[in-house]
mmCIF file of C-alpha atoms and ligand atoms in Angstrom:
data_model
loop_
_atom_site.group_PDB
_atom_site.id
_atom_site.type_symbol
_atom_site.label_atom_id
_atom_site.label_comp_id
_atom_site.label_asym_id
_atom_site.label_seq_id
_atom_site.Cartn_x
_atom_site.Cartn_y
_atom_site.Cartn_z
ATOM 1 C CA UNK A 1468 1.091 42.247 82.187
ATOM 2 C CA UNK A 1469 3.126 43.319 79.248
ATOM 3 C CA UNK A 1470 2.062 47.140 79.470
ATOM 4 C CA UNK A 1471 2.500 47.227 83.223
ATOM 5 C CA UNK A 1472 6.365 45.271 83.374
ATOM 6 C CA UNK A 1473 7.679 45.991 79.533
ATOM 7 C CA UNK A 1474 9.167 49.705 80.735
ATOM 8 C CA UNK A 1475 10.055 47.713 84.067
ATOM 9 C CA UNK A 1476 12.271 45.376 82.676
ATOM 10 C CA UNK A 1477 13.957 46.670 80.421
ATOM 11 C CA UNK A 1478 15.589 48.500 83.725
ATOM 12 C CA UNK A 1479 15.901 46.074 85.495
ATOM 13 C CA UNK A 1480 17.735 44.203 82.590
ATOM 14 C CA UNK A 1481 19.810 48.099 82.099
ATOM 15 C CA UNK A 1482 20.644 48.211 85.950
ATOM 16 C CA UNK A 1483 21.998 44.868 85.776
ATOM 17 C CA UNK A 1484 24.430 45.138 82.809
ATOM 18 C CA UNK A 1485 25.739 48.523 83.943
ATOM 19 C CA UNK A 1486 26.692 47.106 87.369
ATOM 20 C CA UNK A 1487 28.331 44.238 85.723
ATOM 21 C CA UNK A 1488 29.822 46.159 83.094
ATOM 22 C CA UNK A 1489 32.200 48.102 85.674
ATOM 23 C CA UNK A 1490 33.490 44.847 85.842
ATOM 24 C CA UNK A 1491 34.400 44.177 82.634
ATOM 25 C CA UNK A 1492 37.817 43.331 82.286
ATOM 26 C CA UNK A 1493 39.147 43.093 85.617
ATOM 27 C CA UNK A 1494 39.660 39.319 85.771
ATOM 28 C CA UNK A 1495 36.986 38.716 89.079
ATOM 29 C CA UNK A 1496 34.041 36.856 87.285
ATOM 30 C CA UNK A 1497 32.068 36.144 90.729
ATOM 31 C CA UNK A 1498 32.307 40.032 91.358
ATOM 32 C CA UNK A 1499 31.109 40.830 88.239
ATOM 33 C CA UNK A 1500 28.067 38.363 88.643
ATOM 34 C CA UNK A 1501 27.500 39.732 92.480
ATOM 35 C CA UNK A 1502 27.244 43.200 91.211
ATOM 36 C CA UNK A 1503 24.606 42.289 88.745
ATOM 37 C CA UNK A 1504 22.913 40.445 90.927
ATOM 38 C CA UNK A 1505 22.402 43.106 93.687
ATOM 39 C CA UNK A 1506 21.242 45.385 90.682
ATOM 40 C CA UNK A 1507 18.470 43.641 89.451
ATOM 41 C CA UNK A 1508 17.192 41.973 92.708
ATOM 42 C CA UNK A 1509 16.907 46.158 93.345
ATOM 43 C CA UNK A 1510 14.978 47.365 90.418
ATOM 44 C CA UNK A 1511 12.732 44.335 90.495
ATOM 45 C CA UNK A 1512 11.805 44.457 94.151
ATOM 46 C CA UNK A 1513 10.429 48.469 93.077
ATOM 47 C CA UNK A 1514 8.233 46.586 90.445
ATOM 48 C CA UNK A 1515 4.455 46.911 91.201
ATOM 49 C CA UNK A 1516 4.127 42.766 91.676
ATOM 50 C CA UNK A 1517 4.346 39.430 93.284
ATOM 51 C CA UNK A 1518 7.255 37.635 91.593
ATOM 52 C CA UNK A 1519 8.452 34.522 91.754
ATOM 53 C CA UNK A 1520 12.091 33.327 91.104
ATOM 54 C CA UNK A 1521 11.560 29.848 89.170
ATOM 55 C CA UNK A 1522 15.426 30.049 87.908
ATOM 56 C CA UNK A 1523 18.014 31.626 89.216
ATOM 57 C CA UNK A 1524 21.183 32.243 90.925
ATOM 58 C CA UNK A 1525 20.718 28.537 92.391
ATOM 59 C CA UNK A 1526 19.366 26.843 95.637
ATOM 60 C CA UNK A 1527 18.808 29.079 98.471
ATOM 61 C CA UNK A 1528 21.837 27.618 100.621
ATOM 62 C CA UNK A 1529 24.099 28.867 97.645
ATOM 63 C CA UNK A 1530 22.341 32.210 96.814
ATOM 64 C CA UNK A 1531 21.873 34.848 98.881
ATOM 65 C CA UNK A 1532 20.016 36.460 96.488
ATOM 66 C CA UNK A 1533 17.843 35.505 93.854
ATOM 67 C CA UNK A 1534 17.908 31.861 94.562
ATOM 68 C CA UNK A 1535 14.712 30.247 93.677
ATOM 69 C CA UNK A 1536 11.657 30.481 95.225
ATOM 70 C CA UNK A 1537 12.696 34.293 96.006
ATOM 71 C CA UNK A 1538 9.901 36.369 96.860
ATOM 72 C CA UNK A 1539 10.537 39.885 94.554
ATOM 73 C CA UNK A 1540 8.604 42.453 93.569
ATOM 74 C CA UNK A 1541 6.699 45.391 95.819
ATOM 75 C CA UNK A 1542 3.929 43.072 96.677
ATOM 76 C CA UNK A 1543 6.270 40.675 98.518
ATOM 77 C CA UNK A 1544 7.361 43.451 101.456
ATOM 78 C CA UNK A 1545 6.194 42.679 104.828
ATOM 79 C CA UNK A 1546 3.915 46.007 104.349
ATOM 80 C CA UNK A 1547 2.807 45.085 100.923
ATOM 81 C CA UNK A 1548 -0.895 45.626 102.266
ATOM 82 C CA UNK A 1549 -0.002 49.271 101.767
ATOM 83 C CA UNK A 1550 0.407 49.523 98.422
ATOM 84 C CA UNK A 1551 -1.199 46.349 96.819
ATOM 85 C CA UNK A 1552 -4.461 45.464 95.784
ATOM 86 C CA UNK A 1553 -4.879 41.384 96.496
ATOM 87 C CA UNK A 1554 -7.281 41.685 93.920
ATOM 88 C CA UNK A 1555 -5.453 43.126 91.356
ATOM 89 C CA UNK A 1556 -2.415 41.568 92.044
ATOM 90 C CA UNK A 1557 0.125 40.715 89.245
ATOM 91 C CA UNK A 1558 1.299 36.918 89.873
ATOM 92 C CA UNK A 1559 4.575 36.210 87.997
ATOM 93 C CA UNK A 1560 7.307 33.620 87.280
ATOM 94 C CA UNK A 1561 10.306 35.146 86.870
ATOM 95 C CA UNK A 1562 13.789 33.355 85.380
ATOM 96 C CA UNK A 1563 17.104 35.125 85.466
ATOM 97 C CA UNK A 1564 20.501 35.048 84.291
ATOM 98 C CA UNK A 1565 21.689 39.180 85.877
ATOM 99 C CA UNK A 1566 25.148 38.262 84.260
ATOM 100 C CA UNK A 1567 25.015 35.209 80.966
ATOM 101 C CA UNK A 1568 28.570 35.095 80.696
ATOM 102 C CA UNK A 1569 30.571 36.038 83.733
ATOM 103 C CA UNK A 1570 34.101 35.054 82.424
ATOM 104 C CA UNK A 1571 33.304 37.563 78.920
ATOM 105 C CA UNK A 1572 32.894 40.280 81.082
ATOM 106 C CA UNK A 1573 35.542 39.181 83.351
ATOM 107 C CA UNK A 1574 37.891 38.732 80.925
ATOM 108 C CA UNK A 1575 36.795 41.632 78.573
ATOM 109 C CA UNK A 1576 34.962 39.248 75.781
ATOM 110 C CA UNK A 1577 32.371 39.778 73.517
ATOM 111 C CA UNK A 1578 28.708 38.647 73.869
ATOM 112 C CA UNK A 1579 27.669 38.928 77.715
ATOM 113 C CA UNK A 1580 24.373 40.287 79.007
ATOM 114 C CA UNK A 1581 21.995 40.509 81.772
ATOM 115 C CA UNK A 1582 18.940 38.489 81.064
ATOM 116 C CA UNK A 1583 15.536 37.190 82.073
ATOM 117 C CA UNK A 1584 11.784 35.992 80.883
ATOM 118 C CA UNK A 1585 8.727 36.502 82.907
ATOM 119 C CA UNK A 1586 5.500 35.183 82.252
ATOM 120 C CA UNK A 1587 2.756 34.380 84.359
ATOM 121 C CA UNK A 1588 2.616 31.812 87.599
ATOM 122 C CA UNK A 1589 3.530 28.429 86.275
ATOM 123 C CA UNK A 1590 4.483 29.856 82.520
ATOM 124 C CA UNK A 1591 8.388 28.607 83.017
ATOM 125 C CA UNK A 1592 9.835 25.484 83.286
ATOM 126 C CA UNK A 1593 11.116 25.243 86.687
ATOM 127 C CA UNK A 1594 14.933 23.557 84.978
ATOM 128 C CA UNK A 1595 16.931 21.794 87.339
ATOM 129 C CA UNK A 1596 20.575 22.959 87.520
ATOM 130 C CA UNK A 1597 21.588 20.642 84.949
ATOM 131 C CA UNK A 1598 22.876 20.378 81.397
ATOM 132 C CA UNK A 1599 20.312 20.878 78.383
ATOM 133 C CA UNK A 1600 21.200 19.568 75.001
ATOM 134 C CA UNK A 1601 19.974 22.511 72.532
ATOM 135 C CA UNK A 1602 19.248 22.803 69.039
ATOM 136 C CA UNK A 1603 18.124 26.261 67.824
ATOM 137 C CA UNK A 1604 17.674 27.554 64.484
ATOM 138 C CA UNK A 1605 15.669 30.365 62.544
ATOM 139 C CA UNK A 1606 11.791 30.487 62.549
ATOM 140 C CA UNK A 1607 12.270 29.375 58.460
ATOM 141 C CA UNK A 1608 13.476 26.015 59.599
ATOM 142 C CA UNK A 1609 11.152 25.140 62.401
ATOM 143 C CA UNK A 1610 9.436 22.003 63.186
ATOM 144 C CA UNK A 1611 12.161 20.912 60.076
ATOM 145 C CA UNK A 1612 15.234 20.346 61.737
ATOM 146 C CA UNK A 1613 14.955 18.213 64.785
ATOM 147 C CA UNK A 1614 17.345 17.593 67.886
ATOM 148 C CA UNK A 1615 16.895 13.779 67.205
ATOM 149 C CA UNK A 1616 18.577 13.688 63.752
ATOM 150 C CA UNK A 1617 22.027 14.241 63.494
ATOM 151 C CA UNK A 1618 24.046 17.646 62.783
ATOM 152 C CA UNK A 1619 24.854 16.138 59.289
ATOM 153 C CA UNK A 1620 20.731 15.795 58.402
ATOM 154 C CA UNK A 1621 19.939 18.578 60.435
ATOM 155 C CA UNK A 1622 21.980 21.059 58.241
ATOM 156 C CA UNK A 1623 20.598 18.936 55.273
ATOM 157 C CA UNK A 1624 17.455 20.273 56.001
ATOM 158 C CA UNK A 1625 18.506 23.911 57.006
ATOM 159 C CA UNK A 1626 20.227 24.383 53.997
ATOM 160 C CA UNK A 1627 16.505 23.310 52.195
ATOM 161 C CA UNK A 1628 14.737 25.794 54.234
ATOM 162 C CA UNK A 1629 17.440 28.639 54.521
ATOM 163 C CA UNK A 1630 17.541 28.179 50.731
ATOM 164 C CA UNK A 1631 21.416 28.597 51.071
ATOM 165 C CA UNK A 1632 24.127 26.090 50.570
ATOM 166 C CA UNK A 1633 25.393 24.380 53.581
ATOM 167 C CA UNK A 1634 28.553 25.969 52.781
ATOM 168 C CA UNK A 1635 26.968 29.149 53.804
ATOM 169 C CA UNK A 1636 25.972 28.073 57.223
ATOM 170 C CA UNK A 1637 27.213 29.046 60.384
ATOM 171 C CA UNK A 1638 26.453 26.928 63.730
ATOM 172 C CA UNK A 1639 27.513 28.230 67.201
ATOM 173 C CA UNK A 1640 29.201 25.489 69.070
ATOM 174 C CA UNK A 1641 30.294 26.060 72.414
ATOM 175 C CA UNK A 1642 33.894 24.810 72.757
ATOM 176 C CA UNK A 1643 34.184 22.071 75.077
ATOM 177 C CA UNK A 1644 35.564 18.559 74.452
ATOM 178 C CA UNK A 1645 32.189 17.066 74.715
ATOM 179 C CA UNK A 1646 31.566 18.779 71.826
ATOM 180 C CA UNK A 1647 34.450 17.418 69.610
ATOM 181 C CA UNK A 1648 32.657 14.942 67.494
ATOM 182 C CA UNK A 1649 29.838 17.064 67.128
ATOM 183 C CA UNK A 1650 32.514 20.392 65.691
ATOM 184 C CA UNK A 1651 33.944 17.340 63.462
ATOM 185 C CA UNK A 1652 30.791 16.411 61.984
ATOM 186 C CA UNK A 1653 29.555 19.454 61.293
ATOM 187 C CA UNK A 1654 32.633 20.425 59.620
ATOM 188 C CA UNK A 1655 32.663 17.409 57.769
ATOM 189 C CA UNK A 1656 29.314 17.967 56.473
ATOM 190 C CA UNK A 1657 30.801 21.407 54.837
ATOM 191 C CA UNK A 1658 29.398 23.872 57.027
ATOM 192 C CA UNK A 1659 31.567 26.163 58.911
ATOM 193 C CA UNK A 1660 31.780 26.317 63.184
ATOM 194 C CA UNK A 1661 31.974 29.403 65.289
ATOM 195 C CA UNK A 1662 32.776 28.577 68.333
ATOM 196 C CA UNK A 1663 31.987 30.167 71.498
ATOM 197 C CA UNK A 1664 33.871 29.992 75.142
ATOM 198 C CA UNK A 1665 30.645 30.914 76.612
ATOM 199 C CA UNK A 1666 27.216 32.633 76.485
ATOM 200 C CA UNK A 1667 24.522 29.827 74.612
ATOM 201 C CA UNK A 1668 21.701 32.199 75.072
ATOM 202 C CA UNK A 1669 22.784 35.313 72.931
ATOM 203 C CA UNK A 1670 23.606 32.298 69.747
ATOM 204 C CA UNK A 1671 20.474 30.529 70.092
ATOM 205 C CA UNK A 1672 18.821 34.827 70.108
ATOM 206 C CA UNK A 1673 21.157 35.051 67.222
ATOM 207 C CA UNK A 1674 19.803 32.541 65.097
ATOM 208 C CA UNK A 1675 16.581 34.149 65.168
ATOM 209 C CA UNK A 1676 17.326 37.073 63.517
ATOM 210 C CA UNK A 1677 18.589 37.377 59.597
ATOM 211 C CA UNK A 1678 21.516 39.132 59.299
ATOM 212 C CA UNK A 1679 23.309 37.883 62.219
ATOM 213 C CA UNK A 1680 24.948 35.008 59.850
ATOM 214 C CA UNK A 1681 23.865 32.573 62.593
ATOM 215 C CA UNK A 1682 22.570 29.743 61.517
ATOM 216 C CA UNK A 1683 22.295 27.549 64.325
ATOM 217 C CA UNK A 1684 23.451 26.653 67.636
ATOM 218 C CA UNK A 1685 23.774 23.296 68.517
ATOM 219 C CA UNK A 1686 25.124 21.193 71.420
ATOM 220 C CA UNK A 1687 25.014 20.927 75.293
ATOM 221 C CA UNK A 1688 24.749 24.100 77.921
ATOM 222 C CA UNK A 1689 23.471 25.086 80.669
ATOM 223 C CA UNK A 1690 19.555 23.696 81.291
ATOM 224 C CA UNK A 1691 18.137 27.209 83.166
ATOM 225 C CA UNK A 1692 20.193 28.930 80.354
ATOM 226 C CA UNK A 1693 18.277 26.830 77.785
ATOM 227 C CA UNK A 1694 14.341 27.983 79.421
ATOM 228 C CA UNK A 1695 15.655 31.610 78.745
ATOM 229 C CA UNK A 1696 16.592 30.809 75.407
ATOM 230 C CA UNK A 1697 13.131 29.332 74.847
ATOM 231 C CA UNK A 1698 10.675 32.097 75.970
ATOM 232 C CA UNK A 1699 12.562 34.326 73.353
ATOM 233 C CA UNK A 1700 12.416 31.886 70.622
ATOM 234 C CA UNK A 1701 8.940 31.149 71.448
ATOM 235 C CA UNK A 1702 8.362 34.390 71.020
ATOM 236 C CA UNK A 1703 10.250 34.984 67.711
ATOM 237 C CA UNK A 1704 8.610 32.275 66.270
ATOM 238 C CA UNK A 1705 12.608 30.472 65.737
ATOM 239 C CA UNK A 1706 13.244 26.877 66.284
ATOM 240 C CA UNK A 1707 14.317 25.544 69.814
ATOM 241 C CA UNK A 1708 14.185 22.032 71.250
ATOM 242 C CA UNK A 1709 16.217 21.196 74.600
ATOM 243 C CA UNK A 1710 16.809 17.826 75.817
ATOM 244 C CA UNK A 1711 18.138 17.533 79.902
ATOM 245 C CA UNK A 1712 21.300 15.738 80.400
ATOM 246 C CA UNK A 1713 21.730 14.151 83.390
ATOM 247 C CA UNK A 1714 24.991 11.518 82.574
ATOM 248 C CA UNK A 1715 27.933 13.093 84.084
ATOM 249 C CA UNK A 1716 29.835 10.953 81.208
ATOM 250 C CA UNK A 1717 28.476 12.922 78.881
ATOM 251 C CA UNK A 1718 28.823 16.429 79.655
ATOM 252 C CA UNK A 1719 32.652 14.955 80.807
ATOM 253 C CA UNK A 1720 33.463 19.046 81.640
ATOM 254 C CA UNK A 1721 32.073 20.792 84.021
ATOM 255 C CA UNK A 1722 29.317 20.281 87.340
ATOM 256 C CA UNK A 1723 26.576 18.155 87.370
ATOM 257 C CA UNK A 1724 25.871 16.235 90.386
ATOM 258 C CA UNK A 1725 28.019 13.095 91.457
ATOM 259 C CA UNK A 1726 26.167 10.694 89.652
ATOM 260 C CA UNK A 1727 23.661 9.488 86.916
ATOM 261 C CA UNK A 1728 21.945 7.704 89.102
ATOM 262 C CA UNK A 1729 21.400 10.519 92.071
ATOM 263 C CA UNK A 1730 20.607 13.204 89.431
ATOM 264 C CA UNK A 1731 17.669 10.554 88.092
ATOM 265 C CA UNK A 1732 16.958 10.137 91.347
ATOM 266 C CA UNK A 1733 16.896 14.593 91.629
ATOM 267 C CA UNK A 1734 14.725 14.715 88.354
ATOM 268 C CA UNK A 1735 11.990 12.340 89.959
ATOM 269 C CA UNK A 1736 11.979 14.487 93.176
ATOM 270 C CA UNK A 1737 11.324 17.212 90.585
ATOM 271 C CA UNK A 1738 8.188 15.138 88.948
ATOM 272 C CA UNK A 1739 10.141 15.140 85.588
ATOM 273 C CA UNK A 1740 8.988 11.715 84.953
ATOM 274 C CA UNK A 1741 10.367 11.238 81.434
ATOM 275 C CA UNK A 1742 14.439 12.080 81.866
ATOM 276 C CA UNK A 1743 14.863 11.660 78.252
ATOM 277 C CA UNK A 1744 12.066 14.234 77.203
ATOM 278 C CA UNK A 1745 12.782 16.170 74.133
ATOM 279 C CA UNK A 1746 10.768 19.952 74.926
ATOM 280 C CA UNK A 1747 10.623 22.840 72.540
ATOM 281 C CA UNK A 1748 9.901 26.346 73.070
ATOM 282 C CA UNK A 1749 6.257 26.252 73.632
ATOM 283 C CA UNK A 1750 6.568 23.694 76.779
ATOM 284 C CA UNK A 1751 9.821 25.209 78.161
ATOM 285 C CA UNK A 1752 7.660 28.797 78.098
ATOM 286 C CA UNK A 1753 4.230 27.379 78.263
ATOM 287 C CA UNK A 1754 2.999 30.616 79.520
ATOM 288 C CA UNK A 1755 0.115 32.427 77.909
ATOM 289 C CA UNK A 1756 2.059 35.730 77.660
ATOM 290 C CA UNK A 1757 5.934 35.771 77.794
ATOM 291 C CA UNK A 1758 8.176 38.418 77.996
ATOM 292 C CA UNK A 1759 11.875 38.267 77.501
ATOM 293 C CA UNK A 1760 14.689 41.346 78.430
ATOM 294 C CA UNK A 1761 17.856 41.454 78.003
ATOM 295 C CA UNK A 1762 20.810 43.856 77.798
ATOM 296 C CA UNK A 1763 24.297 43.901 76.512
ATOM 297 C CA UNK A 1764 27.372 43.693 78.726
ATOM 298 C CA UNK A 1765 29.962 43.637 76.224
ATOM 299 C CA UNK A 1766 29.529 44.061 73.062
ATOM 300 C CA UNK A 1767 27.178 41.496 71.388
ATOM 301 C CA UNK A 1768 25.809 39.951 67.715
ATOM 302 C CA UNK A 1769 22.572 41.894 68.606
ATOM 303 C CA UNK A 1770 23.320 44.629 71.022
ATOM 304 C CA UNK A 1771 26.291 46.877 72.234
ATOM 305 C CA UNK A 1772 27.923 46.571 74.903
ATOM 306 C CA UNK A 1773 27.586 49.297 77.877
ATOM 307 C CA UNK A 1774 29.639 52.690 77.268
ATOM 308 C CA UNK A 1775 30.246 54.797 79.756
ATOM 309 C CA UNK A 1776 31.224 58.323 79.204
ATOM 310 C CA UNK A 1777 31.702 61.466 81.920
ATOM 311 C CA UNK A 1778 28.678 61.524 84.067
ATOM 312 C CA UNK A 1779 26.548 58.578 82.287
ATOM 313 C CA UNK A 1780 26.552 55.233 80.245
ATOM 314 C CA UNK A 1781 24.932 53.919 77.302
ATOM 315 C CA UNK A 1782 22.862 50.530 76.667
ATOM 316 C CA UNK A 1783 21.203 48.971 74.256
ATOM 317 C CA UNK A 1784 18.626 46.223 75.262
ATOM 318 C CA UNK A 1785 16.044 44.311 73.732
ATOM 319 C CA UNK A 1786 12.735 42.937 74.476
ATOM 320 C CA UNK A 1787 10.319 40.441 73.381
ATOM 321 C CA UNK A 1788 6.720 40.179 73.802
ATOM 322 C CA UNK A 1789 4.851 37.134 72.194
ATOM 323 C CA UNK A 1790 1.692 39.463 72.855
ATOM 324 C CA UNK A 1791 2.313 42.154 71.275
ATOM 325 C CA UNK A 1792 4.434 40.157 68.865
ATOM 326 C CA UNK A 1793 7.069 42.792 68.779
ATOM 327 C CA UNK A 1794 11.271 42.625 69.111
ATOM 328 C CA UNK A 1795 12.272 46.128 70.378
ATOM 329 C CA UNK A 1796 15.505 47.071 70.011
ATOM 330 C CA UNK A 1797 15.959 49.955 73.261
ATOM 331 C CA UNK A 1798 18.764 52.911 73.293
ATOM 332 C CA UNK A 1799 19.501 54.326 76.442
ATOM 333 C CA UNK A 1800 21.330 57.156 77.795
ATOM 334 C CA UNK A 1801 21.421 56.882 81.425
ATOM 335 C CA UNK A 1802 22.673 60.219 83.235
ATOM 336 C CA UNK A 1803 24.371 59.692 87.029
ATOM 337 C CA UNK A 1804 25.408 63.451 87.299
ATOM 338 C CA UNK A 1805 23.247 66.674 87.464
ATOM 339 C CA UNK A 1806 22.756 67.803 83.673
ATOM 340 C CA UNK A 1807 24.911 70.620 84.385
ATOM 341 C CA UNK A 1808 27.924 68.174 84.194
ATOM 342 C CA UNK A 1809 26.794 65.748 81.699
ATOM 343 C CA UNK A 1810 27.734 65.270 77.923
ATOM 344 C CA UNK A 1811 25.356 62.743 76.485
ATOM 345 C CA UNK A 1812 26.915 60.667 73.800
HETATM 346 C C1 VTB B 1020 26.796 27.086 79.957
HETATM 347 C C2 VTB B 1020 26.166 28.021 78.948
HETATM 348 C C3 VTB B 1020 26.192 29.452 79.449
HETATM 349 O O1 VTB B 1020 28.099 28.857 80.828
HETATM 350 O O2 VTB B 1020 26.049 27.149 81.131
HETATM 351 C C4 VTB B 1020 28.192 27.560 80.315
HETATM 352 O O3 VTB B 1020 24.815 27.622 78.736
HETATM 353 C C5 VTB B 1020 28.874 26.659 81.335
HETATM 354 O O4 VTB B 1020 29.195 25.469 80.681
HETATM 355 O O5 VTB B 1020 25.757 30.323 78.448
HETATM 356 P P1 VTB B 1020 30.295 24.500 81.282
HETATM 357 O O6 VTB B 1020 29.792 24.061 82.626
HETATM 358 O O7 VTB B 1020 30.398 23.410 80.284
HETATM 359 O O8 VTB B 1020 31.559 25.305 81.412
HETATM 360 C C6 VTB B 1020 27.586 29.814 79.932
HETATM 361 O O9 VTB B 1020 28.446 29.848 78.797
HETATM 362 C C7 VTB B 1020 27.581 31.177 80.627
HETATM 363 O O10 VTB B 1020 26.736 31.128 81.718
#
């Protein structure tokens, strides 16, 4: 799977964030999400497969495109018998996020990108559109630190395995007033709090990496946001454990159904028997291989942004293989114009 899609999806991924990024900056965040979205349904329906959208843009009454249960992929077309081999055919679960972060690129902020996992049919957890309390952290620290212990412990024990003081540790919050107690804490313990408007999925990335002076993300996002978060860490070997939230009360900003009791209700129409069940990576991305893409919009912890110059653009993406147990960091100069015109930069 991973030598057939790898080269695949990192285009689809570039595709994406260049569409978006012509947004970038011009205040219309559902434009900026549209355009992505049209981009990578594209490139991935010229992919030699039969995908499967398990997470995506949202219900099929309120997608038009890449809702779940989407059909994408070559293999899908009504004359699919053409060019693909039942026998050989590549089966594949497919969770996106074309634009993580539609008001930074709408509003010209750092740390947007077009996203997505694959793995193989069944490999994803099929996330309801809820909430998903998150704790990630660096591979040093995992199995330590644990979403069921407080931040206060929790950076007690990072601090032990980071071999740093907790002075020294960052933790990406998102900023929300559910989160208030939680920044307080933290701070109290005598760590320090960066806090992010949006974009969970490029911190919890973050805190896989050294260098990135990301230490941790903690606190409640987005659930399908939280599955694409795990396939990467599963695949970096970092720490993350998600928890769904289903209590409107809790989340207090923000949509999530009209009740506690009709998104219980939701979950058990989903066969999610335990509501309370604390996953990490390896169940959220259970599959056997994993593949994770992404690409920066704006400017990013790990990547660049897109720059476009006369006649072309520029990307950097990434993408993570837990087969071939690699992290590659991809440069791209894309060219729209006939060389003649172009000056690559
Ligand atoms: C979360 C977060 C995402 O949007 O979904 C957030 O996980 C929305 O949260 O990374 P609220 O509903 O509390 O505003 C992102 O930041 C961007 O999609």
């Amino acid at each position: 799977m991973e030598s057939t899609l790898g080269l695949e999806i990192i285009e689809v991924v570039e595709k994406a964030a260049i569409a978006s990024a012509r947004w970038m900056g011009k205040g219309e965040k559902d434009t900026a999400d549209q355009v992505a979205v049209e981009a990578m349904r594209e490139r991935m329906n010229k992919i030699y497969m039969r995908g499967r959208i398990v997470i995506g843009e949202g219900e099929r009454d309120d997608a038009p495109m890449l809702y779940i249960g989407e059909e994408v992929g070559i293999c899908t077309q009504p004359d699919a018998s053409k060019f693909c081999n039942p026998d050989e055919l590549l089966e594949i679960d497919i969770a996106v996020d074309p634009c993580e972060g539609t008001n930074l690129v709408a509003y010209g902020q750092n740390g947007s990108m077009a996203v997505l996992a694959i793995s193989e049919k069944g490999g994803l957890f099929a996330a309801p559109d809820f909430y998903m309390k998150k704790l990630a952290a660096p591979p040093q620290a995992k199995g330590h630190v644990d979403i069921n212990k407080s931040a206060t412990e929790n950076l007690k024990i990072l601090s032990d395995c980071l071999n740093r003081s907790i002075e020294e540790l960052v933790v990406v919050v998102m900023k929300r007033e559910r989160h208030n107690e939680l920044i307080k804490e933290i701070r109290d313990a005598g760590a320090r709090v960066a806090l992010i408007s949006d974009g969970d999925v490029s911190a919890a990335l973050s805190c896989a990496f050294s260098g990135t002076n990301i230490h941790a993300l903690m606190g409640i996002g987005a659930a399908p946001e939280g599955v694409i978060s795990a396939a990467a860490m599963r695949c970096l070997g970092g720490h993350f454990q998600g928890q769904l939230i289903y209590d409107p009360a809790i989340v207090k900003t923000g949509l999530i159904g009209e009740s506690k009791e009709s998104n219980l209700a939701r979950l058990a129409e989903m066969n999610i028997t335990d509501p309370d069940k604390v996953y990490d990576a390896n169940e959220l991305a259970s599959g056997e291989t994993v593949l994770f893409a992404a690409c920066g919009i704006t400017p990013g912890t790990l990547m660049e942004g897109v720059r476009f110059f006369h006649g072309g653009a520029r990307t950097q993406s990434l993408v993570i293989s837990n087969q071939s147990k690699t992290a590659r960091f991809v440069d791209t100069v894309h060219m729209f114009d006939e060389p003649k015109y172009l000056q690559l930069r």
